[in-house]
Amino acid sequence: KNQVEQSPQSLIILEGKNCTLQCNYTVSPFSNLRWYKQDTGRGPVSLTIMTFSENTKSNGRYTATLDADTKQSSLHITASQLSDSASYICVVSLYNTNAGKSTFGDGTTLTVKP
Amino acid sequence: DTAVSQTPKYLVTQMGNDKSIKCEQNLGHDTMYWYKQDSKKFLKIMFSYNNKELIINETVPNRFSPKSPDKAHLNLHINSLELGDSAVYFCASSQAGVDNSYEQYFGPGTRLTVT
């Protein structure tokens, strides 16, 4: 069964600190892995996408890594800001299947405190 | 211009009623989706349409019926609403491809409360 598991479920950090969110998956055949950020009361917005051959991708203070062998990904946030408080969702998509077949993780809720 | 729009933003209704949520995208995408996000913030796909054709139906009760009059619209009709239907419903759209690499653009969500 295709699964995506994220950890931790929730995380509280102080402003300015770094943090790392984890995503483990068993999705196959793997096409790509995307991290979304969802602010409270809004729809998710894509941060990064990585395919099988990519092992790191950055978007400003966000850096995602992918280990396709161990089927693990992480999202590292550097110098956190209050606006980073959100839910971060890991999404893994299948290859060569019906359009948009993706498996969503349950998300990590990040709270950045001043 | 809003890329993916949904109406209404909030919907409060009583059990047993029938309601519809509308979704429109102006991105020229071929694929549209409906997601349900429950109180625990878990996002679950309900339906996916590609060029007005139903592609994914994830074990959603028959009371939920999506309708796609054209590529830019995917509406969600819910019959005989139940308390458990209370959630935030998100519409999304994307380009389509065999590698599913295209980003999904989400609407602002519709918060449905069934009393």
XYZ file of N, CA and C in Angstrom:
687
model
N 0.838 -1.184 0.000
C 0.000 0.000 0.000
C 0.877 1.240 0.000
N 0.533 2.201 -0.864
C 1.298 3.437 -0.926
C 1.027 4.286 0.300
N 2.102 4.641 0.997
C 1.956 5.448 2.204
C 3.010 6.527 2.267
N 2.647 7.622 2.931
C 3.575 8.704 3.207
C 3.421 9.056 4.679
N 4.506 8.957 5.416
C 4.467 9.233 6.847
C 5.383 10.407 7.166
N 4.850 11.355 7.922
C 5.615 12.540 8.288
C 5.838 12.595 9.795
N 6.984 13.162 10.142
C 7.285 13.355 11.556
C 8.125 14.614 11.728
N 8.023 15.301 12.862
C 7.034 15.004 13.902
C 5.646 15.468 13.485
N 4.657 15.151 14.259
C 3.292 15.588 13.963
C 3.176 17.084 14.169
N 3.851 17.590 15.209
C 3.865 19.020 15.472
C 5.206 19.409 16.071
N 5.541 20.673 15.925
C 6.849 21.154 16.333
C 6.735 22.626 16.710
N 7.342 22.974 17.831
C 7.376 24.378 18.271
C 8.836 24.797 18.384
N 9.186 25.892 17.735
C 10.557 26.392 17.815
C 10.540 27.896 18.029
N 11.676 28.428 18.452
C 11.796 29.864 18.626
C 12.243 30.514 17.319
N 11.782 31.707 17.114
C 12.152 32.479 15.936
C 13.667 32.549 15.797
N 14.125 32.333 14.573
C 15.558 32.393 14.315
C 16.240 31.024 14.336
N 15.576 30.043 14.931
C 16.149 28.701 14.997
C 15.893 27.939 13.709
N 16.693 26.884 13.513
C 16.506 25.997 12.373
C 15.677 24.788 12.798
N 15.065 24.124 11.819
C 14.354 22.885 12.119
C 14.333 22.003 10.880
N 14.076 20.717 11.120
C 14.023 19.746 10.027
C 12.789 18.875 10.187
N 12.043 18.764 9.110
C 10.852 17.930 9.079
C 11.154 16.698 8.235
N 10.559 15.573 8.623
C 10.874 14.317 7.961
C 9.676 13.749 7.210
N 9.985 13.017 6.126
C 8.949 12.362 5.338
C 9.492 11.025 4.854
N 8.816 9.944 5.201
C 9.179 8.605 4.718
C 8.035 8.096 3.857
N 8.369 7.419 2.772
C 7.314 6.979 1.866
C 7.574 5.566 1.374
N 6.465 4.942 0.949
C 6.556 3.606 0.358
C 5.884 3.589 -1.003
N 5.707 4.787 -1.583
C 5.008 4.914 -2.855
C 5.829 4.329 -3.994
N 5.165 3.590 -4.862
C 5.830 3.012 -6.025
C 4.826 2.831 -7.168
N 5.192 3.078 -8.396
C 6.464 3.587 -8.886
C 6.601 5.081 -8.639
N 7.721 5.454 -8.093
C 7.963 6.832 -7.673
C 8.187 7.730 -8.878
N 7.546 8.896 -8.837
C 7.789 9.900 -9.869
C 8.471 11.128 -9.268
N 7.845 11.704 -8.247
C 8.422 12.899 -7.661
C 7.877 13.107 -6.252
N 8.567 13.952 -5.511
C 8.145 14.281 -4.151
C 8.096 15.794 -4.042
N 7.000 16.248 -3.510
C 6.796 17.688 -3.389
C 6.471 18.039 -1.947
N 7.002 19.165 -1.486
C 6.634 19.712 -0.175
C 5.707 20.913 -0.407
N 4.603 20.905 0.339
C 3.662 22.018 0.309
C 3.655 22.701 1.669
N 3.404 24.006 1.641
C 3.185 24.770 2.865
C 1.730 25.225 2.875
N 1.049 24.973 3.997
C -0.334 25.411 4.110
C -0.479 26.342 5.307
N -0.706 27.616 5.016
C -1.000 28.572 6.077
C -2.426 28.352 6.565
N -2.676 28.726 7.816
C -4.002 28.555 8.405
C -5.052 29.271 7.574
N -6.103 28.564 7.221
C -7.196 29.163 6.481
C -6.956 29.327 4.996
N -5.890 28.728 4.497
C -5.578 28.856 3.071
C -5.265 27.486 2.475
N -5.232 27.442 1.152
C -4.879 26.203 0.479
C -3.372 26.001 0.464
N -2.918 24.758 0.289
C -1.476 24.471 0.236
C -0.817 25.141 -0.966
N 0.461 25.495 -0.777
C 1.253 26.092 -1.843
C 2.559 25.317 -1.955
N 2.951 24.988 -3.176
C 4.151 24.182 -3.380
C 5.420 24.946 -3.006
N 6.319 24.270 -2.305
C 7.626 24.847 -1.956
C 8.720 24.309 -2.862
N 8.783 22.984 -2.973
C 9.825 22.341 -3.780
C 9.282 21.069 -4.411
N 9.929 20.643 -5.472
C 9.642 19.349 -6.073
C 10.965 18.677 -6.425
N 11.050 17.383 -6.183
C 12.262 16.636 -6.517
C 11.891 15.349 -7.226
N 12.627 15.056 -8.280
C 12.457 13.794 -8.977
C 13.484 12.795 -8.469
N 13.453 11.604 -9.047
C 14.297 10.498 -8.581
C 15.778 10.861 -8.589
N 16.194 11.626 -9.572
C 17.620 11.903 -9.744
C 18.113 13.095 -8.936
N 17.201 13.799 -8.285
C 17.596 14.972 -7.514
C 17.673 14.634 -6.042
N 18.703 15.111 -5.354
C 18.777 14.821 -3.930
C 18.717 16.062 -3.057
N 18.638 17.222 -3.668
C 18.454 18.437 -2.881
C 17.866 19.535 -3.755
N 17.021 20.353 -3.134
C 16.389 21.464 -3.845
C 16.114 22.557 -2.839
N 16.481 23.779 -3.188
C 16.295 24.896 -2.256
C 15.299 25.910 -2.788
N 14.626 26.551 -1.866
C 13.708 27.630 -2.181
C 13.835 28.633 -1.045
N 14.762 29.562 -1.216
C 15.008 30.536 -0.143
C 15.553 29.839 1.095
N 14.853 30.029 2.211
C 15.313 29.412 3.461
C 14.860 27.957 3.595
N 14.163 27.457 2.619
C 13.701 26.072 2.638
C 14.613 25.216 1.766
N 15.100 24.103 2.336
C 15.916 23.161 1.576
C 15.362 21.763 1.772
N 14.996 21.138 0.675
C 14.478 19.780 0.733
C 15.551 18.819 0.251
N 15.605 17.646 0.872
C 16.524 16.597 0.444
C 15.721 15.337 0.150
N 16.287 14.513 -0.697
C 15.628 13.264 -1.066
C 16.660 12.155 -1.155
N 16.390 11.056 -0.464
C 17.194 9.839 -0.586
C 16.271 8.777 -1.167
N 16.383 8.566 -2.472
C 15.474 7.634 -3.148
C 15.752 6.182 -2.755
N 16.940 5.915 -2.289
C 17.260 4.546 -1.877
C 16.542 4.177 -0.591
N 16.590 5.066 0.377
C 15.933 4.798 1.661
C 14.505 5.318 1.676
N 14.098 5.991 0.604
C 12.737 6.545 0.480
C 12.437 7.501 1.626
N 13.356 8.439 1.794
C 13.198 9.437 2.835
C 13.450 10.821 2.257
N 12.716 11.789 2.784
C 12.927 13.175 2.413
C 12.883 14.018 3.670
N 13.558 15.151 3.621
C 13.499 16.080 4.739
C 13.333 17.491 4.195
N 12.736 18.325 5.016
C 12.601 19.746 4.690
C 13.266 20.516 5.819
N 14.328 21.236 5.472
C 15.069 21.996 6.461
C 14.725 23.469 6.321
N 14.365 24.078 7.428
C 14.034 25.505 7.433
C 15.111 26.230 8.225
N 15.722 27.183 7.590
C 16.826 27.920 8.204
C 16.346 29.274 8.716
N 16.868 29.659 9.873
C 16.566 30.986 10.433
C 15.065 31.254 10.400
N 14.322 30.454 11.116
C 12.861 30.486 11.041
C 12.300 31.872 11.362
N 11.170 32.157 10.720
C 10.444 33.401 10.935
C 9.031 33.077 11.395
N 8.388 34.062 11.992
C 7.020 33.840 12.482
C 6.104 33.382 11.342
N 6.365 33.870 10.141
C 5.531 33.515 8.990
C 5.726 32.067 8.534
N 6.713 31.394 9.099
C 6.901 29.973 8.774
C 5.904 29.093 9.514
N 5.206 29.669 10.472
C 4.183 28.911 11.204
C 3.105 28.461 10.221
N 2.987 27.154 10.053
C 2.087 26.598 9.044
C 2.122 25.085 9.159
N 1.346 24.450 8.313
C 1.406 23.004 8.187
C 2.213 22.679 6.935
N 3.119 21.706 7.037
C 3.972 21.322 5.905
C 3.617 19.899 5.501
N 3.247 19.763 4.249
C 2.711 18.498 3.758
C 3.645 17.914 2.704
N 3.989 16.658 2.877
C 4.830 15.924 1.925
C 3.893 15.148 0.990
N 4.103 15.277 -0.293
C 3.249 14.623 -1.284
C 4.121 13.847 -2.264
N 3.838 12.577 -2.411
C 4.616 11.731 -3.325
C 3.706 11.289 -4.460
N 4.178 11.466 -5.687
C 3.360 11.150 -6.853
C 3.879 9.916 -7.568
N 2.921 9.205 -8.164
C 3.237 7.985 -8.911
C 3.554 8.316 -10.356
N 4.266 7.445 -10.987
C 4.628 7.631 -12.386
C 3.713 6.812 -13.285
N 3.328 7.443 -14.396
C 2.618 6.737 -15.462
C 1.295 6.130 -14.990
N 0.595 6.925 -14.212
C -0.725 6.498 -13.762
C -1.719 7.583 -14.147
N -2.935 7.400 -13.709
C -3.941 8.425 -13.968
C -3.475 9.787 -13.481
N -3.918 10.783 -14.171
C -3.479 12.143 -13.867
C -3.674 12.478 -12.392
N -2.626 13.016 -11.807
C -2.736 13.544 -10.453
C -2.786 12.497 -9.368
N -2.310 11.291 -9.608
C -2.358 10.279 -8.561
C -1.203 10.525 -7.611
N -1.528 11.071 -6.455
C -0.517 11.418 -5.465
C -0.975 10.946 -4.096
N -0.014 10.671 -3.245
C -0.308 10.288 -1.865
C 0.176 11.391 -0.948
N -0.720 11.881 -0.111
C -0.422 12.983 0.794
C -0.064 12.459 2.174
N 0.976 13.052 2.774
C 1.244 12.799 4.179
C 0.258 13.581 5.036
N 0.249 13.291 6.320
C -0.693 13.949 7.223
C -0.193 15.310 7.708
N 1.010 15.672 7.317
C 1.503 17.013 7.612
C 2.195 17.137 8.961
N 3.058 18.132 9.034
C 3.680 18.546 10.300
C 3.268 19.982 10.558
N 2.731 20.219 11.739
C 2.333 21.574 12.104
C 3.490 22.252 12.816
N 3.995 23.307 12.214
C 5.127 24.051 12.777
C 4.624 25.357 13.379
N 5.023 25.605 14.609
C 4.712 26.877 15.270
C 6.029 27.562 15.607
N 6.207 28.776 15.105
C 7.395 29.563 15.408
C 6.993 30.648 16.389
N 7.651 30.654 17.542
C 7.307 31.622 18.589
C 8.388 32.700 18.692
N 7.959 33.916 19.031
C 8.932 35.029 19.136
C 9.818 34.879 20.367
N -5.578 38.469 -10.577
C -6.681 37.532 -10.802
C -6.456 36.252 -10.011
N -7.494 35.770 -9.381
C -7.400 34.540 -8.619
C -7.268 33.367 -9.566
N -6.291 32.460 -9.290
C -6.047 31.352 -10.187
C -7.116 30.269 -10.041
N -7.364 29.861 -8.787
C -8.390 28.874 -8.493
C -9.335 29.498 -7.466
N -10.577 29.608 -7.835
C -11.551 30.237 -6.934
C -12.652 29.255 -6.573
N -13.148 29.409 -5.358
C -14.227 28.555 -4.875
C -15.313 29.425 -4.275
N -16.552 28.989 -4.434
C -17.669 29.660 -3.779
C -18.659 28.619 -3.281
N -19.206 28.813 -2.094
C -18.899 29.912 -1.171
C -17.656 29.613 -0.346
N -17.202 30.564 0.404
C -16.059 30.354 1.295
C -16.504 29.672 2.577
N -17.694 30.014 3.031
C -18.275 29.385 4.211
C -19.684 28.892 3.860
N -20.023 27.733 4.413
C -21.339 27.165 4.158
C -21.809 26.460 5.424
N -22.896 26.969 5.983
C -23.480 26.374 7.179
C -24.874 25.890 6.808
N -25.144 24.626 7.083
C -26.405 24.048 6.665
C -26.812 22.951 7.631
N -28.036 22.503 7.507
C -28.545 21.476 8.414
C -28.432 20.097 7.785
N -28.414 19.114 8.640
C -28.378 17.719 8.179
C -29.536 17.449 7.241
N -29.257 16.646 6.221
C -30.302 16.259 5.280
C -30.427 17.169 4.078
N -29.848 18.363 4.169
C -29.930 19.291 3.031
C -28.985 18.877 1.903
N -29.243 19.453 0.725
C -28.373 19.276 -0.436
C -27.694 20.614 -0.727
N -26.385 20.561 -0.956
C -25.649 21.793 -1.230
C -24.610 21.572 -2.325
N -24.208 22.672 -2.932
C -23.176 22.615 -3.971
C -22.062 23.597 -3.672
N -20.850 23.218 -4.053
C -19.688 24.100 -3.980
C -19.143 24.229 -5.397
N -18.863 25.470 -5.786
C -18.383 25.699 -7.147
C -16.885 25.977 -7.155
N -16.238 25.560 -8.232
C -14.805 25.793 -8.385
C -14.518 26.180 -9.836
N -13.680 27.183 -9.980
C -13.271 27.640 -11.307
C -11.782 27.919 -11.316
N -11.103 27.549 -12.391
C -9.686 27.876 -12.535
C -9.464 28.574 -13.868
N -8.602 29.591 -13.838
C -8.310 30.350 -15.052
C -6.870 30.147 -15.507
N -6.312 28.975 -15.158
C -4.914 28.679 -15.488
C -4.776 27.863 -16.771
N -5.892 27.480 -17.350
C -5.832 26.674 -18.557
C -5.428 25.228 -18.303
N -5.558 24.778 -17.068
C -5.162 23.411 -16.720
C -6.175 22.390 -17.218
N -5.663 21.161 -17.439
C -6.541 20.083 -17.900
C -7.146 19.289 -16.757
N -6.510 19.319 -15.599
C -6.908 18.449 -14.502
C -7.375 19.266 -13.303
N -8.479 18.817 -12.710
C -9.003 19.471 -11.518
C -9.317 18.421 -10.458
N -9.285 18.845 -9.205
C -9.422 17.922 -8.082
C -10.348 18.507 -7.023
N -10.891 17.605 -6.204
C -11.532 17.988 -4.956
C -10.869 17.222 -3.824
N -10.554 17.977 -2.745
C -9.963 17.401 -1.544
C -10.842 17.729 -0.340
N -10.787 16.845 0.651
C -11.462 17.102 1.925
C -10.399 17.167 3.009
N -10.460 18.212 3.817
C -9.536 18.342 4.944
C -10.340 18.344 6.227
N -10.129 17.320 7.045
C -10.936 17.175 8.254
C -10.369 18.020 9.402
N -10.968 17.835 10.562
C -10.594 18.664 11.720
C -9.161 18.430 12.168
N -8.606 17.269 11.808
C -7.222 16.982 12.161
C -6.255 17.490 11.104
N -6.770 18.189 10.144
C -5.975 18.819 9.083
C -5.433 17.814 8.059
N -5.979 16.583 8.076
C -5.530 15.613 7.082
C -6.204 15.898 5.749
N -5.409 16.000 4.704
C -5.902 16.337 3.371
C -6.062 15.047 2.574
N -7.292 14.778 2.129
C -7.570 13.539 1.401
C -8.204 13.848 0.052
N -7.694 13.222 -1.001
C -8.266 13.448 -2.312
C -9.620 12.742 -2.408
N -10.560 13.409 -3.070
C -11.879 12.826 -3.285
C -12.047 12.447 -4.754
N -11.836 13.414 -5.630
C -12.040 13.210 -7.063
C -10.943 13.904 -7.854
N -10.740 13.369 -9.057
C -9.870 14.035 -10.021
C -10.530 13.935 -11.387
N -10.549 15.056 -12.103
C -11.085 15.098 -13.449
C -9.994 15.545 -14.409
N -9.910 14.890 -15.558
C -8.986 15.304 -16.601
C -9.793 15.547 -17.874
N -9.772 16.776 -18.356
C -10.550 17.130 -19.551
C -12.007 16.697 -19.417
N -12.597 17.025 -18.298
C -14.001 16.769 -17.992
C -14.305 15.295 -17.751
N -13.289 14.446 -17.731
C -13.521 13.023 -17.522
C -13.070 12.609 -16.130
N -13.904 11.874 -15.408
C -13.558 11.425 -14.072
C -12.398 10.442 -14.134
N -11.331 10.732 -13.386
C -10.150 9.885 -13.372
C -10.005 9.164 -12.049
N -10.197 9.889 -10.956
C -10.017 9.322 -9.624
C -11.288 9.524 -8.816
N -11.736 8.447 -8.179
C -12.852 8.527 -7.250
C -12.438 7.694 -6.049
N -12.037 8.387 -4.990
C -11.443 7.690 -3.845
C -12.492 7.295 -2.819
N -13.217 6.254 -3.082
C -14.189 5.675 -2.136
C -14.989 6.748 -1.409
N -15.514 7.652 -2.183
C -16.337 8.710 -1.614
C -17.794 8.261 -1.695
N -18.604 8.529 -0.653
C -20.019 8.115 -0.705
C -20.730 8.649 -1.937
N -21.728 7.916 -2.379
C -22.487 8.329 -3.567
C -23.206 9.651 -3.388
N -23.305 10.102 -2.138
C -23.965 11.393 -1.894
C -23.151 12.552 -2.487
N -21.882 12.291 -2.752
C -21.009 13.309 -3.347
C -20.961 13.076 -4.854
N -21.308 14.099 -5.603
C -21.277 13.958 -7.060
C -20.593 15.178 -7.676
N -19.424 14.955 -8.255
C -18.743 16.047 -8.958
C -19.340 16.236 -10.340
N -19.287 17.473 -10.813
C -19.759 17.746 -12.162
C -18.808 18.737 -12.816
N -18.372 18.397 -14.017
C -17.435 19.253 -14.738
C -18.066 19.689 -16.050
N -18.691 20.860 -16.077
C -19.329 21.322 -17.314
C -18.327 21.674 -18.405
N -17.133 22.059 -18.002
C -16.050 22.331 -18.946
C -14.729 22.228 -18.187
N -13.623 22.358 -18.923
C -12.305 22.142 -18.309
C -12.001 23.102 -17.176
N -12.633 24.258 -17.197
C -12.306 25.295 -16.210
C -13.129 25.197 -14.939
N -14.114 24.326 -14.927
C -15.012 24.237 -13.772
C -15.155 22.810 -13.274
N -15.150 22.674 -11.961
C -15.455 21.382 -11.341
C -16.254 21.684 -10.078
N -17.528 21.374 -10.137
C -18.415 21.644 -9.005
C -18.640 20.376 -8.208
N -18.937 20.566 -6.935
C -19.167 19.431 -6.044
C -20.555 19.553 -5.441
N -21.396 18.559 -5.710
C -22.749 18.550 -5.155
C -22.836 17.474 -4.082
N -23.407 17.839 -2.962
C -23.519 16.891 -1.857
C -24.985 16.744 -1.474
N -25.479 15.521 -1.522
C -26.865 15.234 -1.144
C -26.931 14.760 0.306
N -28.066 14.991 0.907
C -28.360 14.454 2.248
C -27.178 14.636 3.198
N -26.808 15.858 3.424
C -25.626 16.164 4.222
C -25.687 15.543 5.612
N -24.526 15.068 6.068
C -24.400 14.450 7.387
C -23.403 15.250 8.226
N -23.459 15.040 9.545
C -22.553 15.760 10.436
C -21.095 15.518 10.057
N -20.790 14.293 9.637
C -19.422 13.937 9.302
C -18.900 14.589 8.040
N -19.780 15.255 7.325
C -19.349 15.966 6.115
C -18.723 17.307 6.461
N -18.857 17.726 7.703
C -18.261 19.001 8.111
C -16.749 18.933 7.937
N -16.218 19.850 7.175
C -14.785 19.852 6.852
C -14.509 21.068 5.977
N -13.237 21.211 5.619
C -12.877 22.213 4.612
C -12.640 21.479 3.307
N -13.282 21.932 2.249
C -13.154 21.300 0.945
C -12.308 22.205 0.047
N -11.256 21.610 -0.518
C -10.365 22.355 -1.393
C -10.487 21.846 -2.819
N -10.567 22.798 -3.722
C -10.473 22.510 -5.139
C -9.044 22.807 -5.580
N -8.537 22.062 -6.548
C -7.187 22.305 -7.059
C -7.168 22.011 -8.556
N -6.145 22.507 -9.222
C -5.979 22.204 -10.637
C -4.506 22.063 -10.956
N -4.222 21.366 -12.051
C -2.846 21.209 -12.498
C -2.843 20.852 -13.970
N -1.684 20.981 -14.581
C -1.496 20.396 -15.900
C -1.428 18.891 -15.696
N -1.523 18.145 -16.766
C -1.500 16.694 -16.657
C -0.283 16.139 -17.376
N 0.259 15.053 -16.839
C 1.403 14.403 -17.466
C 1.604 13.041 -16.848
N 2.227 12.140 -17.566
C 2.379 10.782 -17.052
C 3.260 10.722 -15.815
N 4.119 11.737 -15.630
C 4.977 11.706 -14.451
C 4.379 12.483 -13.291
N 3.184 13.025 -13.485
C 2.505 13.743 -12.398
C 3.405 14.766 -11.726
N 4.233 15.449 -12.517
C 5.201 16.365 -11.922
C 4.676 17.786 -11.793
N 3.501 18.028 -12.318
C 3.008 19.401 -12.311
C 2.410 19.771 -10.959
N 2.702 21.004 -10.562
C 2.222 21.505 -9.285
C 0.711 21.622 -9.303
N 0.095 21.291 -8.193
C -1.328 21.520 -8.030
C -1.519 22.892 -7.385
N -2.397 23.661 -7.969
C -2.739 24.974 -7.432
C -4.078 24.850 -6.713
N -4.058 25.227 -5.442
C -5.236 25.045 -4.612
C -6.053 26.328 -4.500
N -7.354 26.129 -4.387
C -8.229 27.249 -4.085
C -8.176 27.585 -2.606
N -8.918 28.603 -2.170
C -8.877 29.060 -0.787
C -9.641 28.164 0.178
N -10.410 27.223 -0.342
C -11.157 26.319 0.513
C -12.566 26.796 0.809
N -13.446 25.840 1.060
C -14.820 26.116 1.489
C -15.035 25.383 2.805
N -15.311 26.151 3.853
C -15.541 25.533 5.163
C -17.020 25.185 5.276
N -17.294 23.891 5.277
C -18.674 23.397 5.375
C -18.948 22.951 6.799
N -20.002 23.483 7.377
C -20.432 23.105 8.721
C -21.845 22.572 8.637
N -22.017 21.328 9.062
C -23.341 20.711 9.049
C -23.840 20.625 10.485
N -24.997 21.190 10.739
C -25.535 21.221 12.117
C -26.751 20.299 12.260
